[in-house]
Every structure is written in structure tokens, then in C-alpha cells.
Amino acid sequence: LDNGVDPIEVIEKYGADTLRFSLITGVTPGNDVRFHWEKVENIRNFANKIWNASRFVMMNLEGYKAIDIDEEELQLADKWILSRAGERARQITSLLEKYELGEAARILYDFIWDEFCDWYIELCKPHLSSAALPREKLLVQNVLVKVLTDILHLLHPFMPFISEEIYQSLPGASRTIMLNPWPDGTKDKIWPEAVADMQRIMTIIRAVR
């Protein structure tokens, strides 16, 4: 009928991961999926956001080494992002087990774009500067690597190529991300008070803006 969309053309222009994620997001069981170029372009921007955030992390890993983190050393923002990563991992795992792929992709999208990229990366920048104490910088580096690694694992079922490519550039990468344990969040410590305090701060900042 000449009214279809050739997936190969979409892949050549935007990439296979972008097409996959754009088709999965917004999908509910039993409903048909409408194809929108605007949605594909939005997910392309999302993929670029992931690349840029990962590049920022890798550019700030000079002197990095994996360490055991003492809870008392963590700042509010560190506890918040670690808690949110654990909470999101539990949610996404539960949704995938129920085959609610669209909702799982939406939650992952929001966590990566809003909480990790727009908030935590901006908040951690002063702790990565030359003026920061060595221990302070090392703590933030470990938090960044931990959260980004978990993100890539959660992203892998939806965007396998970009997640594998970035993962292989991170410290401690194994032969392939596919053989690693799934981060379901059950082993992650959650700080409810830190999450509540951070949410209040974010609400105030948004109101001021």
C-alpha cells in the first residue's frame, strides 16, 4: 500500500537501539503501536544523552580505583542517587517479570534523563574538580561508576548495542555485559530520609526556576 515504514531505513538513519526503544516505550499489552518520527527523534536525543553522560563519567575517572565506601562518607546527593538506582532497579525488574515492557522502559528513561543526568551529574561536578579532596573525588567516582554500570545493565534488554559499547569502556568490565548478574536492586541499600530530603530540595529548586 506504500504507506509503511521500512525499519532498515530507520536503522540506517537513527540506529537499531533507537528504533527498538521508540517502539517499546508507551506500549501497553493488547494495544496497537503507532509509529511516529517525532518519537524516534526523541529517543535519538535520549541515546545522545546517555553517550554524553557516559563520556563525562569516563573523562573524570583519572586516579580511579574501586573502594569500599563507608556510609558516613556519602553526601546527601550520593545517598539519594544510590537509593533511587536501587528503587528503580526493583521496579524495572518487577515490570519485566510481568512483561510490562513499555512501563519498564518509561521508568528507566525518566531515571536516566532526569535523576542521573540532569540532577546527580550536575550536583557531583564540584566534587570532581581539582579543588576537591582526593578521598572526596574517589567516593564520587565510585558512585558514578556503580550507578552508570547498573544503568547499562538495566538498559541492555532495550538498547543492547549502546549499552555494551559503553560498558566495555568502564573500569572492571567483563567479556560481555550479558554474562553479568542482573542488578535487581535487592542488594542495594536504600536511605528513605535522604530520598525525602533530596526530593524537597529538588521541589524548591524547580519552584524557584
Tab-separated table of C-alpha atoms in Angstrom:
chain	number	residue	atom	x	y	z
A	1	LEU	CA	0.000	0.000	0.000
A	2	ASP	CA	3.073	2.219	0.082
A	3	ASN	CA	2.092	3.565	3.498
A	4	GLY	CA	4.500	1.549	5.670
A	5	VAL	CA	7.847	2.366	7.234
A	6	ASP	CA	10.935	0.386	6.257
A	7	PRO	CA	12.752	-0.456	9.523
A	8	ILE	CA	16.076	-0.718	7.703
A	9	GLU	CA	15.791	2.924	6.626
A	10	VAL	CA	15.043	3.948	10.211
A	11	ILE	CA	18.012	1.945	11.494
A	12	GLU	CA	20.363	3.455	8.910
A	13	LYS	CA	19.322	6.968	9.949
A	14	TYR	CA	18.830	6.617	13.710
A	15	GLY	CA	20.302	3.254	14.763
A	16	ALA	CA	18.783	-0.063	15.797
A	17	ASP	CA	18.744	0.783	19.514
A	18	THR	CA	16.789	3.968	18.872
A	19	LEU	CA	14.173	2.116	16.830
A	20	ARG	CA	13.823	-0.636	19.433
A	21	PHE	CA	13.390	1.746	22.338
A	22	SER	CA	10.969	4.005	20.476
A	23	LEU	CA	8.735	1.020	19.675
A	24	ILE	CA	8.818	-0.287	23.247
A	25	THR	CA	8.079	2.954	25.117
A	26	GLY	CA	4.426	3.808	25.500
A	27	VAL	CA	3.334	0.266	24.684
A	28	THR	CA	0.600	-1.381	26.748
A	29	PRO	CA	-0.432	-5.031	26.396
A	30	GLY	CA	-3.195	-5.632	23.864
A	31	ASN	CA	-2.902	-2.291	22.085
A	32	ASP	CA	-1.527	-1.499	18.635
A	33	VAL	CA	1.581	0.646	18.306
A	34	ARG	CA	1.554	3.821	16.238
A	35	PHE	CA	4.817	4.837	14.609
A	36	HIS	CA	5.834	8.492	14.977
A	37	TRP	CA	9.026	10.001	13.586
A	38	GLU	CA	8.982	12.560	16.420
A	39	LYS	CA	9.201	9.734	18.939
A	40	VAL	CA	12.165	8.194	17.136
A	41	GLU	CA	13.936	11.558	17.118
A	42	ASN	CA	13.241	11.982	20.828
A	43	ILE	CA	14.790	8.592	21.585
A	44	ARG	CA	17.760	9.506	19.379
A	45	ASN	CA	18.236	12.513	21.677
A	46	PHE	CA	17.937	10.167	24.650
A	47	ALA	CA	20.703	7.961	23.220
A	48	ASN	CA	22.883	11.050	22.775
A	49	LYS	CA	22.166	11.969	26.400
A	50	ILE	CA	23.415	8.554	27.504
A	51	TRP	CA	26.567	8.896	25.383
A	52	ASN	CA	27.314	12.361	26.780
A	53	ALA	CA	26.709	11.331	30.393
A	54	SER	CA	28.921	8.266	29.967
A	55	ARG	CA	31.628	10.351	28.318
A	56	PHE	CA	31.519	12.749	31.277
A	57	VAL	CA	31.971	9.869	33.713
A	58	MET	CA	34.871	8.355	31.764
A	59	MET	CA	36.599	11.734	31.395
A	60	ASN	CA	36.539	12.139	35.179
A	61	LEU	CA	37.980	8.784	36.214
A	62	GLU	CA	41.613	9.830	36.474
A	63	GLY	CA	43.080	8.158	39.549
A	64	TYR	CA	40.006	5.958	39.962
A	65	LYS	CA	40.145	2.722	41.921
A	66	ALA	CA	37.353	0.622	43.337
A	67	ILE	CA	36.996	1.131	47.103
A	68	ASP	CA	34.726	0.067	49.935
A	69	ILE	CA	32.536	3.051	50.724
A	70	ASP	CA	31.734	3.952	54.302
A	71	GLU	CA	28.135	5.112	54.597
A	72	GLU	CA	29.206	8.037	56.773
A	73	GLU	CA	31.360	9.397	53.945
A	74	LEU	CA	28.484	9.736	51.484
A	75	GLN	CA	26.886	13.097	50.820
A	76	LEU	CA	23.126	13.586	50.588
A	77	ALA	CA	23.176	13.506	46.771
A	78	ASP	CA	25.203	10.268	46.806
A	79	LYS	CA	22.749	8.506	49.118
A	80	TRP	CA	19.866	9.822	47.043
A	81	ILE	CA	21.128	8.571	43.657
A	82	LEU	CA	22.187	5.190	45.078
A	83	SER	CA	18.769	4.816	46.701
A	84	ARG	CA	16.943	5.826	43.541
A	85	ALA	CA	19.051	3.437	41.453
A	86	GLY	CA	18.126	0.578	43.780
A	87	GLU	CA	14.436	1.533	43.803
A	88	ARG	CA	14.298	1.854	40.034
A	89	ALA	CA	16.090	-1.479	39.557
A	90	ARG	CA	13.459	-3.199	41.714
A	91	GLN	CA	10.615	-1.533	39.820
A	92	ILE	CA	12.037	-2.353	36.398
A	93	THR	CA	12.748	-5.969	37.360
A	94	SER	CA	9.198	-6.412	38.623
A	95	LEU	CA	7.733	-4.892	35.459
A	96	LEU	CA	9.883	-7.037	33.168
A	97	GLU	CA	8.783	-10.156	35.039
A	98	LYS	CA	5.187	-9.107	34.310
A	99	TYR	CA	6.122	-8.419	30.669
A	100	GLU	CA	5.152	-4.742	31.040
A	101	LEU	CA	7.975	-3.617	28.778
A	102	GLY	CA	6.609	-0.171	27.975
A	103	GLU	CA	6.292	0.897	31.600
A	104	ALA	CA	9.722	-0.537	32.442
A	105	ALA	CA	11.262	1.459	29.579
A	106	ARG	CA	9.462	4.647	30.690
A	107	ILE	CA	10.742	4.385	34.265
A	108	LEU	CA	14.287	3.732	33.033
A	109	TYR	CA	14.062	6.677	30.625
A	110	ASP	CA	12.938	9.041	33.398
A	111	PHE	CA	15.622	7.834	35.794
A	112	ILE	CA	18.457	8.211	33.292
A	113	TRP	CA	17.418	11.537	31.801
A	114	ASP	CA	16.072	13.356	34.842
A	115	GLU	CA	17.610	11.943	38.002
A	116	PHE	CA	21.023	10.733	36.836
A	117	CYS	CA	21.887	13.127	34.016
A	118	ASP	CA	20.064	16.352	34.919
A	119	TRP	CA	20.483	16.182	38.683
A	120	TYR	CA	23.213	13.930	40.004
A	121	ILE	CA	25.835	14.629	37.354
A	122	GLU	CA	25.364	18.368	37.855
A	123	LEU	CA	25.497	18.014	41.651
A	124	CYS	CA	28.666	15.919	41.635
A	125	LYS	CA	30.732	18.192	39.389
A	126	PRO	CA	32.225	20.293	42.244
A	127	HIS	CA	33.436	17.069	43.901
A	128	LEU	CA	35.341	16.116	40.750
A	129	SER	CA	37.150	19.429	40.341
A	130	SER	CA	40.834	19.991	41.036
A	131	ALA	CA	39.859	21.744	44.271
A	132	ALA	CA	38.149	18.628	45.666
A	133	LEU	CA	39.852	16.437	48.250
A	134	PRO	CA	41.301	13.169	46.832
A	135	ARG	CA	39.052	10.977	49.003
A	136	GLU	CA	36.001	13.065	48.162
A	137	LYS	CA	36.715	12.716	44.444
A	138	LEU	CA	37.303	8.979	44.734
A	139	LEU	CA	33.980	8.474	46.520
A	140	VAL	CA	32.055	10.297	43.798
A	141	GLN	CA	33.915	8.379	41.083
A	142	ASN	CA	32.871	5.092	42.690
A	143	VAL	CA	29.245	6.208	42.947
A	144	LEU	CA	29.238	7.299	39.299
A	145	VAL	CA	30.732	4.015	38.090
A	146	LYS	CA	28.346	1.962	40.218
A	147	VAL	CA	25.195	3.781	39.112
A	148	LEU	CA	26.222	4.006	35.442
A	149	THR	CA	27.091	0.290	35.369
A	150	ASP	CA	23.698	-0.581	36.839
A	151	ILE	CA	22.002	1.706	34.312
A	152	LEU	CA	23.741	-0.030	31.419
A	153	HIS	CA	22.661	-3.445	32.695
A	154	LEU	CA	19.039	-2.293	33.004
A	155	LEU	CA	19.225	-0.643	29.592
A	156	HIS	CA	20.740	-3.665	27.846
A	157	PRO	CA	17.475	-5.539	27.066
A	158	PHE	CA	16.165	-2.398	25.336
A	159	MET	CA	19.330	-0.918	23.784
A	160	PRO	CA	21.880	-3.754	23.569
A	161	PHE	CA	24.428	-2.104	21.292
A	162	ILE	CA	24.981	1.229	23.024
A	163	SER	CA	24.908	-0.369	26.487
A	164	GLU	CA	27.551	-2.975	25.569
A	165	GLU	CA	29.754	-0.394	23.845
A	166	ILE	CA	29.768	1.971	26.837
A	167	TYR	CA	30.112	-0.850	29.349
A	168	GLN	CA	33.299	-2.097	27.696
A	169	SER	CA	34.887	1.323	28.339
A	170	LEU	CA	34.211	1.275	32.085
A	171	PRO	CA	36.664	0.021	34.719
A	172	GLY	CA	36.277	-3.633	35.647
A	173	ALA	CA	34.303	-4.574	32.528
A	174	SER	CA	33.971	-8.297	31.868
A	175	ARG	CA	33.923	-10.041	28.482
A	176	THR	CA	30.308	-9.020	27.891
A	177	ILE	CA	27.587	-7.327	29.895
A	178	MET	CA	25.241	-10.201	29.009
A	179	LEU	CA	27.007	-12.632	31.357
A	180	ASN	CA	26.903	-10.364	34.418
A	181	PRO	CA	24.401	-10.674	37.290
A	182	TRP	CA	21.199	-8.676	36.794
A	183	PRO	CA	21.005	-5.654	39.164
A	184	ASP	CA	17.537	-6.228	40.625
A	185	GLY	CA	18.142	-3.747	43.454
A	186	THR	CA	17.589	-6.256	46.260
A	187	LYS	CA	21.180	-5.896	47.487
A	188	ASP	CA	21.218	-2.086	47.277
A	189	LYS	CA	20.872	-0.063	50.468
A	190	ILE	CA	18.062	2.492	50.451
A	191	TRP	CA	18.129	5.691	52.504
A	192	PRO	CA	14.477	6.856	52.669
A	193	GLU	CA	15.332	10.011	54.622
A	194	ALA	CA	17.954	11.028	52.065
A	195	VAL	CA	15.452	10.464	49.238
A	196	ALA	CA	12.814	12.562	51.009
A	197	ASP	CA	15.282	15.361	51.807
A	198	MET	CA	16.589	15.452	48.259
A	199	GLN	CA	13.090	15.472	46.779
A	200	ARG	CA	12.238	18.523	48.909
A	201	ILE	CA	15.362	20.317	47.699
A	202	MET	CA	14.556	19.477	44.078
A	203	THR	CA	10.989	20.739	44.507
A	204	ILE	CA	12.261	24.042	45.915
A	205	ILE	CA	14.774	24.470	43.087
A	206	ARG	CA	12.108	23.761	40.452
A	207	ALA	CA	9.770	26.262	42.108
A	208	VAL	CA	12.465	28.951	42.121
A	209	ARG	CA	13.237	28.314	38.450
